[in-house]
Coordinates of C-alpha atoms in Angstrom, one line a residue:
X1 CA -104.5 131.1 73.7
X2 CA -106.9 133.0 75.9
X3 CA -110.1 131.1 74.7
X4 CA -111.2 127.7 73.4
X5 CA -111.5 127.7 69.6
X6 CA -112.3 125.0 67.0
X7 CA -111.3 126.4 63.6
X8 CA -112.9 125.5 60.3
X9 CA -111.0 122.6 58.6
X10 CA -108.8 123.5 55.7
X11 CA -109.2 122.9 52.9
X12 CA -113.0 122.5 52.9
X13 CA -114.3 120.8 50.7
X14 CA -111.4 118.3 50.9
X15 CA -109.9 115.3 49.2
X16 CA -108.0 113.3 50.3
X17 CA -106.9 115.1 53.6
X18 CA -107.8 118.1 55.6
X19 CA -106.4 119.9 58.7
X20 CA -108.3 120.5 61.8
X21 CA -106.9 123.2 64.2
X22 CA -108.0 124.0 67.7
X23 CA -106.8 126.1 70.6
X24 CA -106.9 125.2 74.3
X25 CA -106.4 127.9 77.0
X26 CA -105.9 125.2 79.6
X27 CA -104.7 121.6 79.7
X28 CA -107.3 118.8 79.9
X29 CA -108.7 115.6 78.4
X30 CA -109.7 116.1 74.7
X31 CA -111.8 114.1 72.3
X32 CA -112.1 115.0 68.6
X33 CA -114.6 112.8 66.7
X34 CA -116.0 112.8 63.2
X35 CA -119.7 112.0 62.6
X36 CA -121.8 111.3 59.5
X37 CA -125.1 113.1 58.8
X38 CA -127.0 110.4 60.8
X39 CA -125.0 111.3 63.9
X40 CA -123.0 108.1 63.8
X41 CA -119.4 108.4 64.9
X42 CA -117.2 107.3 62.0
X43 CA -113.7 108.3 63.3
X44 CA -112.1 109.2 66.6
X45 CA -109.1 111.4 65.9
X46 CA -108.0 112.3 69.5
X47 CA -108.8 110.7 72.8
X48 CA -106.2 111.8 75.3
X49 CA -105.0 114.6 77.6
X50 CA -103.4 117.6 75.9
X51 CA -101.5 120.6 77.1
X52 CA -102.8 124.2 76.6
X53 CA -101.9 125.6 73.3
X54 CA -102.7 125.3 69.6
X55 CA -103.0 121.9 68.1
X56 CA -103.6 120.5 64.6
X57 CA -104.6 117.1 63.4
X58 CA -104.9 115.7 59.9
X59 CA -108.1 113.8 58.9
X60 CA -107.6 111.4 55.9
X61 CA -111.2 110.7 55.1
X62 CA -111.1 107.2 56.5
X63 CA -113.2 105.5 59.2
X64 CA -111.9 104.0 62.4
X65 CA -111.8 100.7 60.5
X66 CA -109.6 102.1 57.7
X67 CA -112.3 102.3 55.1
X68 CA -112.6 105.3 52.8
X69 CA -115.7 107.4 53.6
X70 CA -118.2 108.3 50.9
X71 CA -118.4 111.8 49.6
X72 CA -120.7 114.0 51.6
X73 CA -121.3 116.2 54.7
X74 CA -119.6 115.3 57.9
X75 CA -119.3 116.9 61.3
X76 CA -116.4 117.1 63.7
X77 CA -116.8 117.7 67.4
X78 CA -114.2 118.8 69.9
X79 CA -114.9 118.0 73.6
X80 CA -112.8 119.3 76.5
X81 CA -113.5 119.2 80.2
X82 CA -115.1 122.7 80.0
X83 CA -115.9 123.1 76.3
X84 CA -117.6 121.5 73.4
X85 CA -118.0 122.7 69.8
X86 CA -119.0 121.2 66.4
X87 CA -118.4 122.2 62.8
X88 CA -119.2 120.9 59.3
X89 CA -116.9 119.7 56.6
X90 CA -117.4 118.3 53.1
X91 CA -115.6 115.3 51.6
X92 CA -115.6 115.3 47.8
X93 CA -114.2 112.5 45.8

C-alpha cells in the first residue's frame, strides 16, 4: 500500500462479528482499540508491531473481559507511529 488506510468495518451494522481492514505503507507499532460512546475503551484488538501491508481483524462484539457488549454505536481507532484514524460501527442484537 502507498498510504495508511482504515476501512469501514464490514458488515455494518453487525451481529455477531465484523471485519476491520487496514493498510500500512510501512512497518510499525500498531494499536487497534474499540470504544463506547462515552469514550471508554472496551476492547483492545491489536497491540503489537506489524509489517507493511494490508491486515484484517475480526471483532466479535465482546469486551476485553469476555462479556457481550450491548447494542449501540461504537468507535474503533487505529494508531500507528505516524498515523491515527477513527471510524464508527453499530452493533445490533
